[in-house]
Short mmCIF file of C-alpha atoms in Angstrom, two decimals:
data_model
loop_
_atom_site.label_atom_id
_atom_site.label_comp_id
_atom_site.label_asym_id
_atom_site.label_seq_id
_atom_site.Cartn_x
_atom_site.Cartn_y
_atom_site.Cartn_z
CA MET P 1 12.28 84.43 97.10
CA GLY P 2 10.09 81.28 97.40
CA ASN P 3 7.09 84.04 98.03
CA TRP P 4 7.80 85.63 95.24
CA ASN P 5 7.82 82.33 92.76
CA ARG P 6 4.61 81.60 93.89
CA MET P 7 3.69 85.27 93.28
CA TYR P 8 5.11 84.69 89.81
CA TRP P 9 3.10 81.33 89.46
CA ASN P 10 -0.04 82.71 90.41
CA LYS P 11 0.24 85.94 88.84
CA ALA P 12 0.69 83.31 85.13
CA LEU P 13 -2.28 81.28 86.43
CA GLN P 14 -4.07 83.72 86.75
CA LEU P 15 -3.46 85.47 83.30
CA TYR P 16 -3.93 81.53 81.46
CA GLU P 17 -7.00 81.41 83.55
CA GLU P 18 -8.57 84.48 82.25
CA LEU P 19 -7.02 83.51 78.75
CA ARG P 20 -8.50 80.59 78.20
CA GLN P 21 -12.00 81.51 79.86
CA GLU P 22 -12.07 84.40 77.04
CA TYR P 23 -11.78 81.43 74.62
CA THR P 24 -14.06 79.00 76.04
CA VAL P 25 -16.74 79.73 73.71
CA ASN P 26 -14.58 77.76 70.99
CA LYS P 27 -13.02 74.81 72.82
CA GLN P 28 -12.51 72.86 69.72
CA SER P 29 -9.96 75.74 68.85
CA ALA P 30 -6.15 75.19 68.44
CA TYR P 31 -5.15 78.14 70.69
CA TYR P 32 -7.60 76.93 73.61
CA ARG P 33 -5.55 73.68 73.64
CA TRP P 34 -2.64 74.63 73.96
CA ILE P 35 -3.77 77.20 76.82
CA THR P 36 -5.19 74.86 78.61
CA GLN P 37 -2.02 72.68 78.05
CA GLU P 38 0.00 75.24 79.71
CA THR P 39 -2.32 76.25 83.23
CA ILE P 40 -2.38 71.82 83.18
CA TYR P 41 1.52 72.83 83.21
CA LEU P 42 1.43 75.57 85.85
CA TYR P 43 -0.60 73.44 87.96
CA LYS P 44 1.64 71.07 88.23
CA ILE P 45 4.38 73.35 89.20
CA GLN P 46 2.60 74.38 91.82
CA GLY P 47 1.52 71.26 92.77
CA LYS P 48 -2.13 71.31 92.43
CA SER P 49 -2.87 67.73 91.04
CA MET P 50 -6.36 67.49 91.39
CA ALA P 51 -7.05 70.40 89.45
CA ALA P 52 -4.61 69.61 86.87
CA CYS P 53 -6.57 66.26 86.34
CA LEU P 54 -9.64 68.08 86.04
CA LEU P 55 -8.68 70.57 83.43
CA TYR P 56 -6.52 67.91 81.76
CA GLN P 57 -10.40 65.41 81.59
CA GLU P 58 -11.82 68.60 80.22
CA LEU P 59 -9.19 69.05 77.46
CA TYR P 60 -8.76 65.74 76.54
CA SER P 61 -12.76 65.25 76.17
CA THR P 62 -12.69 67.78 74.12
CA VAL P 63 -9.77 66.72 71.87
CA ASP P 64 -11.87 62.74 71.60
CA THR P 65 -14.81 64.50 70.20
CA LEU P 66 -12.21 66.51 67.80
CA THR P 67 -11.22 62.85 66.90
CA ALA P 68 -14.41 60.80 67.26
CA GLU P 69 -15.59 63.57 64.92
CA GLY P 70 -12.87 63.38 62.97
CA TYR P 71 -12.86 59.40 62.60
CA VAL P 72 -17.19 60.08 61.42
CA ARG P 73 -16.11 62.67 58.88
CA GLN P 74 -12.74 59.81 57.30
CA ILE P 75 -15.48 57.36 57.55
CA ASN P 76 -18.39 59.76 55.80
CA ILE P 77 -15.49 60.09 53.78
CA LEU P 78 -14.77 56.92 53.17
CA ARG P 79 -18.26 55.75 53.30
CA ALA P 80 -18.89 58.13 49.95
CA LYS P 81 -15.38 56.72 48.26
CA TYR P 82 -17.28 53.62 48.57
CA GLN P 83 -20.45 54.64 47.24
CA ILE P 84 -18.77 56.16 44.11
CA ASP P 85 -16.23 53.52 43.58
CA GLN P 86 -19.47 50.63 43.46
CA MET P 87 -21.43 53.30 41.50
CA GLU P 88 -18.05 53.61 38.90
CA ILE P 89 -17.98 49.16 39.66
CA ALA P 90 -21.60 48.92 38.85
CA SER P 91 -21.74 51.52 35.61
CA ARG P 92 -18.04 49.63 34.46
CA GLU P 93 -19.66 46.17 34.76
CA GLU P 94 -22.61 47.71 32.99
CA HIS P 95 -20.88 48.79 30.03
CA ASN P 96 -18.76 45.53 29.85
CA LYS P 97 -22.60 43.93 29.79
CA PHE P 98 -23.39 45.84 26.46
CA ILE P 99 -19.94 45.54 25.25
CA THR P 100 -20.26 42.01 25.16
CA GLY P 101 -23.73 41.99 25.00
CA ILE P 102 -22.95 43.40 21.73
CA LEU P 103 -20.12 40.88 21.02
CA THR P 104 -21.93 38.41 21.19
CA GLY P 105 -24.48 39.40 19.52
CA SER P 106 -22.47 40.48 16.60
CA ILE P 107 -20.10 37.26 16.72
CA LEU P 108 -24.03 35.28 16.00
CA LEU P 109 -25.03 37.42 13.19
CA VAL P 110 -21.69 36.54 11.80
CA PHE P 111 -22.33 33.24 12.32
CA ILE P 112 -25.64 33.13 10.87
CA PHE P 113 -24.30 35.11 8.46
CA ILE P 114 -21.86 32.34 7.49
CA ILE P 115 -24.90 29.70 7.60
CA ILE P 116 -26.82 31.14 5.26
CA THR P 117 -23.92 32.00 3.17
CA ILE P 118 -22.80 28.36 2.66
CA MET P 119 -26.11 27.40 2.04
CA LEU P 120 -27.36 30.10 -0.61
CA ARG P 121 -23.42 28.89 -2.20
CA LYS P 122 -24.83 24.40 -1.46
CA GLN P 123 -28.28 25.65 -2.86
CA ARG P 124 -26.57 27.40 -6.24
CA GLN P 125 -24.35 24.82 -6.60
CA GLU P 126 -27.46 22.61 -6.64
CA ILE P 127 -29.40 24.76 -9.24
CA ALA P 128 -26.45 24.55 -11.13
CA LEU P 129 -25.89 21.21 -11.13
CA SER P 130 -29.65 20.64 -11.55
CA THR P 131 -29.25 22.67 -14.66
CA GLN P 132 -26.82 21.11 -15.90
CA LYS P 133 -28.49 17.80 -15.13
CA LEU P 134 -31.54 19.22 -17.32
CA GLU P 135 -29.13 20.14 -19.73
CA HIS P 136 -27.73 17.24 -20.43
CA LEU P 137 -31.21 15.36 -20.25
CA ARG P 138 -32.64 18.32 -22.79
CA THR P 139 -29.07 17.46 -25.36
CA ASN P 140 -30.01 13.56 -24.71
CA ALA P 141 -33.63 13.77 -25.57
CA GLU P 142 -32.63 16.27 -28.43
CA ASN P 143 -29.93 14.16 -29.60
CA ALA P 144 -32.32 10.60 -29.50
CA THR P 145 -35.08 12.53 -31.54
CA SER P 146 -32.59 13.17 -34.18
CA ALA P 147 -31.00 10.09 -34.53
CA LYS P 148 -34.85 8.44 -34.58
CA SER P 149 -34.73 10.58 -36.98
CA ILE P 150 -32.34 9.66 -38.38
CA PHE P 151 -32.71 6.33 -38.26
CA LEU P 152 -36.38 6.05 -39.46
CA SER P 153 -35.27 8.10 -42.48
CA ASN P 154 -32.32 5.64 -43.31
CA MET P 155 -34.27 2.07 -42.53
CA SER P 156 -36.94 3.95 -45.02
CA HIS P 157 -34.64 4.17 -47.56
CA GLU P 158 -32.53 1.28 -46.35
CA ILE P 159 -35.64 -1.02 -46.98
CA ARG P 160 -37.34 0.69 -49.58
CA THR P 161 -33.94 -0.53 -51.52
CA PRO P 162 -33.87 -4.40 -51.80
CA LEU P 163 -37.94 -3.98 -51.61
CA ASN P 164 -37.85 -2.16 -54.90
CA ALA P 165 -35.46 -4.66 -56.39
CA LEU P 166 -37.22 -7.39 -55.41
CA SER P 167 -40.09 -6.45 -56.49
CA GLY P 168 -38.98 -5.60 -60.16
CA PHE P 169 -37.30 -8.77 -60.42
CA SER P 170 -39.72 -10.91 -59.68
CA SER P 171 -42.12 -9.11 -62.09
CA LEU P 172 -39.41 -10.04 -64.52
CA LEU P 173 -38.69 -13.48 -63.77
CA THR P 174 -42.48 -13.64 -64.65
CA GLU P 175 -41.78 -13.57 -68.49
CA GLU P 176 -41.75 -16.13 -70.80
CA ASN P 177 -39.13 -15.31 -73.07
CA LEU P 178 -35.98 -14.22 -70.88
CA ASP P 179 -33.15 -16.46 -71.18
CA ASN P 180 -31.81 -18.32 -68.44
CA GLU P 181 -28.61 -16.11 -67.56
CA THR P 182 -30.78 -13.30 -67.31
CA ARG P 183 -33.24 -16.00 -65.10
CA ARG P 184 -29.76 -17.03 -63.28
CA GLN P 185 -28.92 -12.94 -62.89
CA CYS P 186 -32.33 -11.74 -61.42
CA ASN P 187 -32.07 -14.89 -59.15
CA GLU P 188 -28.71 -13.59 -57.92
CA VAL P 189 -30.01 -10.00 -57.38
CA ILE P 190 -33.11 -11.70 -55.62
CA LEU P 191 -31.46 -13.65 -53.67
CA GLN P 192 -28.34 -11.11 -52.41
CA ASN P 193 -31.75 -8.20 -51.84
CA SER P 194 -33.46 -10.80 -49.90
CA GLU P 195 -29.98 -11.37 -47.53
CA LEU P 196 -29.53 -7.37 -47.13
CA LEU P 197 -33.15 -6.64 -46.11
CA LEU P 198 -33.21 -9.78 -44.18
CA LYS P 199 -30.12 -8.08 -42.18
CA LEU P 200 -31.82 -4.92 -42.10
CA ILE P 201 -34.61 -6.21 -40.11
CA ASN P 202 -32.34 -8.58 -37.84
CA ASP P 203 -30.61 -5.69 -36.63
CA VAL P 204 -33.77 -3.80 -35.75
CA ILE P 205 -35.44 -6.61 -33.96
CA SER P 206 -31.94 -7.77 -32.45
CA SER P 207 -31.09 -3.38 -31.32
CA LEU P 208 -34.46 -2.99 -30.01
CA GLU P 209 -35.24 -6.02 -28.24
CA PHE P 210 -31.98 -7.54 -27.65
CA GLY P 211 -33.84 -8.62 -23.56
CA LYS P 212 -35.49 -11.56 -25.91
CA ILE P 213 -32.41 -12.33 -28.30
CA GLN P 214 -32.38 -16.12 -27.53
CA PHE P 215 -29.14 -17.89 -26.90
CA CYS P 216 -28.39 -21.54 -27.63
CA ILE P 217 -24.67 -23.18 -26.57
CA ASN P 218 -23.47 -25.75 -27.78
CA LYS P 219 -20.33 -27.43 -29.21
CA TYR P 220 -19.49 -26.42 -32.75
CA ASN P 221 -16.91 -26.08 -35.51
CA VAL P 222 -15.51 -22.49 -35.78
CA VAL P 223 -12.95 -23.77 -38.76
CA ASN P 224 -16.26 -24.81 -40.57
CA ILE P 225 -18.41 -21.43 -39.25
CA CYS P 226 -15.73 -19.02 -40.67
CA ARG P 227 -15.85 -20.84 -44.06
CA ASN P 228 -19.25 -20.54 -43.87
CA VAL P 229 -19.12 -16.52 -43.75
CA ILE P 230 -17.18 -16.09 -46.16
CA ASP P 231 -18.49 -18.15 -48.35
CA THR P 232 -21.88 -16.13 -47.92
CA VAL P 233 -20.44 -13.31 -47.92
CA SER P 234 -18.50 -13.33 -50.82
CA LYS P 235 -21.41 -14.43 -52.40
CA ILE P 236 -23.47 -11.55 -51.52
CA LYS P 237 -20.46 -8.39 -51.60
CA GLN P 238 -21.26 -5.62 -53.79
CA THR P 239 -17.16 -4.77 -54.28
CA GLN P 240 -14.26 -5.97 -56.29
CA ALA P 241 -12.25 -6.63 -52.79
CA ALA P 242 -11.30 -10.30 -52.93
CA ILE P 243 -12.94 -11.50 -49.18
CA CYS P 244 -10.21 -14.36 -47.85
CA PHE P 245 -9.84 -16.68 -44.17
CA ILE P 246 -6.63 -17.52 -42.68
CA THR P 247 -6.84 -19.53 -39.71
CA GLU P 248 -3.79 -22.19 -38.86
CA LEU P 249 -6.45 -24.48 -37.19
CA GLU P 250 -7.32 -27.62 -39.11
CA SER P 251 -10.56 -27.39 -36.77
CA MET P 252 -11.54 -26.59 -33.23
CA ASP P 253 -14.41 -27.00 -31.33
CA ILE P 254 -15.61 -24.03 -29.08
CA GLU P 255 -18.84 -24.13 -27.18
CA THR P 256 -21.07 -21.20 -28.56
CA ASP P 257 -23.69 -20.15 -30.41
CA ASP P 258 -23.67 -20.46 -33.99
CA ALA P 259 -26.24 -18.34 -35.35
CA ARG P 260 -24.80 -15.24 -33.18
CA LEU P 261 -21.19 -15.52 -33.82
CA GLN P 262 -21.81 -15.94 -37.38
CA GLN P 263 -23.70 -12.91 -37.16
CA VAL P 264 -20.95 -10.56 -35.46
CA LEU P 265 -18.68 -11.91 -38.40
CA ILE P 266 -21.15 -11.04 -41.06
CA ASN P 267 -21.83 -8.01 -40.11
CA LEU P 268 -17.94 -6.84 -39.87
CA LEU P 269 -17.45 -7.92 -42.77
CA ILE P 270 -20.40 -6.70 -45.04
CA ASN P 271 -19.48 -3.59 -43.02
CA ALA P 272 -15.66 -4.11 -44.30
CA THR P 273 -17.14 -4.68 -48.14
CA LYS P 274 -19.36 -1.18 -47.73
CA PHE P 275 -15.79 0.84 -47.43
CA THR P 276 -13.65 -1.31 -49.48
CA SER P 277 -14.04 -0.96 -53.35
CA GLN P 278 -10.73 -2.90 -54.24
CA GLY P 279 -8.03 -4.92 -52.44
CA SER P 280 -8.97 -7.45 -49.86
CA ILE P 281 -11.02 -8.75 -46.56
CA ILE P 282 -9.01 -10.67 -44.40
CA LEU P 283 -10.83 -12.64 -41.74
CA GLU P 284 -8.32 -14.39 -39.91
CA LEU P 285 -8.58 -16.43 -36.53
CA ARG P 286 -6.01 -17.79 -34.04
CA LYS P 287 -5.84 -19.64 -30.96
CA GLN P 288 -4.95 -16.79 -27.97
CA SER P 289 -5.02 -19.26 -25.06
CA GLU P 290 -6.39 -21.92 -24.07
CA GLN P 291 -9.29 -20.30 -22.66
CA GLU P 292 -9.45 -17.81 -25.49
CA LEU P 293 -9.55 -17.46 -29.93
CA LEU P 294 -8.99 -14.16 -30.75
CA PHE P 295 -10.64 -12.95 -34.72
CA PHE P 296 -9.82 -9.75 -36.15
CA VAL P 297 -11.28 -8.34 -39.58
CA THR P 298 -8.84 -6.29 -41.10
CA ASP P 299 -9.68 -4.59 -44.54
CA THR P 300 -7.61 -2.08 -46.88
CA GLY P 301 -10.57 0.15 -47.20
CA CYS P 302 -10.83 4.46 -46.65
CA GLY P 303 -10.39 3.30 -42.72
CA ILE P 304 -11.99 5.28 -39.80
CA PRO P 305 -11.03 8.04 -38.14
CA LYS P 306 -9.30 8.33 -34.73
CA GLU P 307 -12.10 11.19 -34.04
CA LYS P 308 -14.81 9.04 -34.93
CA GLN P 309 -13.38 5.08 -33.59
CA ALA P 310 -14.39 6.30 -30.39
CA ALA P 311 -17.89 6.92 -31.03
CA ILE P 312 -18.37 3.39 -33.84
CA PHE P 313 -20.26 0.85 -31.16
CA ARG P 314 -23.14 3.44 -30.64
CA ARG P 315 -26.97 2.61 -31.85
CA PHE P 316 -27.36 4.50 -35.33
CA GLU P 317 -23.92 5.69 -35.30
CA LYS P 318 -23.15 5.58 -38.74
CA LEU P 319 -19.81 7.38 -40.51
CA ASN P 320 -21.17 7.10 -43.88
CA GLU P 321 -24.67 8.78 -44.05
CA ASN P 322 -24.13 7.73 -47.64
CA ALA P 323 -24.10 4.10 -46.99
CA GLN P 324 -26.18 1.64 -47.00
CA GLY P 325 -26.80 0.24 -43.22
CA SER P 326 -28.92 0.92 -40.08
CA GLY P 327 -25.85 2.08 -38.13
CA LEU P 328 -26.75 -0.84 -35.23
CA GLY P 329 -24.66 -3.34 -36.82
CA LEU P 330 -21.42 -2.75 -34.55
CA SER P 331 -23.44 -1.93 -31.11
CA ILE P 332 -25.26 -5.32 -31.94
CA CYS P 333 -21.77 -7.21 -32.26
CA GLN P 334 -20.51 -5.86 -29.31
CA LEU P 335 -23.91 -6.83 -27.25
CA ILE P 336 -23.04 -9.99 -28.43
CA ILE P 337 -20.03 -10.52 -28.24
CA GLU P 338 -19.83 -9.32 -24.43
CA HIS P 339 -23.26 -11.71 -23.90
CA ILE P 340 -20.96 -14.48 -24.61
CA GLY P 341 -18.02 -13.54 -22.64
CA GLY P 342 -15.50 -11.74 -24.98
CA LYS P 343 -14.48 -7.90 -25.80
CA ILE P 344 -14.68 -6.62 -28.75
CA TRP P 345 -12.37 -3.55 -30.23
CA ILE P 346 -10.49 -1.30 -32.84
CA ASP P 347 -6.45 -1.37 -32.87
CA SER P 348 -6.31 2.71 -33.53
CA ASP P 349 -2.72 1.88 -34.30
CA TYR P 350 -3.56 0.32 -38.18
CA THR P 351 -3.12 3.03 -40.53
CA GLY P 352 -3.58 0.36 -43.62
CA GLY P 353 -7.59 1.13 -43.29
CA SER P 354 -9.49 -0.99 -40.68
CA ARG P 355 -9.50 -3.65 -38.28
CA PHE P 356 -11.55 -4.97 -36.00
CA PHE P 357 -10.40 -7.70 -32.89
CA PHE P 358 -13.09 -9.49 -30.23
CA THR P 359 -11.89 -12.73 -28.50
CA HIS P 360 -13.89 -15.67 -27.63
CA PRO P 361 -13.74 -18.17 -24.81
CA ILE P 362 -13.43 -21.96 -26.08
CA ARG P 363 -15.43 -23.25 -22.99
CA GLN P 364 -18.54 -21.32 -21.29
CA SER P 365 -17.92 -19.96 -17.79
CA GLN P 366 -21.27 -20.65 -15.16
CA SER P 367 -22.35 -17.13 -15.62
CA THR P 368 -23.25 -17.40 -18.97
CA ASN P 369 -25.21 -21.16 -18.54
CA PRO P 370 -23.65 -23.11 -21.49
CA LYS P 371 -25.21 -25.71 -23.34
CA LYS P 372 -28.69 -24.33 -22.77
CA GLU P 373 -30.77 -22.25 -24.25
CA ASN P 374 -30.64 -18.65 -22.85
CA ASN P 375 -32.42 -15.43 -22.79
CA ALA P 376 -29.82 -12.78 -23.42
#
């Protein structure tokens, strides 16, 4: 039985060796490796350990070669994949850089566009403002030219009228057969027109050279000043309206320039006579406080429309182009009153004619340089 088994294993071993030799040309094939493994098994059964080890070493050297080749192949595949990934990453980075560049450039262009838009808008605003200023200056120049023309036309007419009267009535006084009543009337007309001419000239000089007006501040009785003004205007008035002075003060000393204060009062009263043919013109004086007096001139004339009241203190402003006057009286009054330390305004609520108020300090402050001659 033992011999038979040995013959059987030898036969099987011989058969496997023949098959293994047949597939030796392709030792890396799976069939060759299987046959070699079976042959090693047979050697082990028969106790041929050395032969089994040699065959095992031969088999696994081939397997190691295959494994190494597989590793190399896998490493190459991984390296190729890594290179592909690196190329994709580089491509993606280039794409991101390109997109970032486009976005940065777009943002920069938008920012530049916004700056240019703001600059253009600011430039347009400056141009519009300059255009408005130029238009305003042009309008002012045209108004000044128009006012100058109107003023010169009015002044030529205003001066010519009293001069003609002075010349005519002065020639009439040279006649020997003139009776006393006529001479008296001629003298009154000459006096009235002399006063009118002097007022016109004073108005023009005061307006054009106000910075050279001399102010002489001293103590004066303001009640006496008002009475003298009423007496003067009553003599030269060209109206049927009554002119009167009202006050509760018997005497009141103030620090003022009596000539300039009289100029203001005469201007206000003369203006009232131009627009009040009937009724009354009243100059009133009140002590408003321990520091200030209040003057007001009220007439029963045609009044001043509210839409024109804001312009009455402007130079050359005349409410009636046909009325006598240069249009300077109220502007000069305002300049004088403000220099002395008071304020002047019109009563916009009075509807019975017109009413002007102005205040005057009883004592001059240090800023007005009291009790000595001053330049305005």
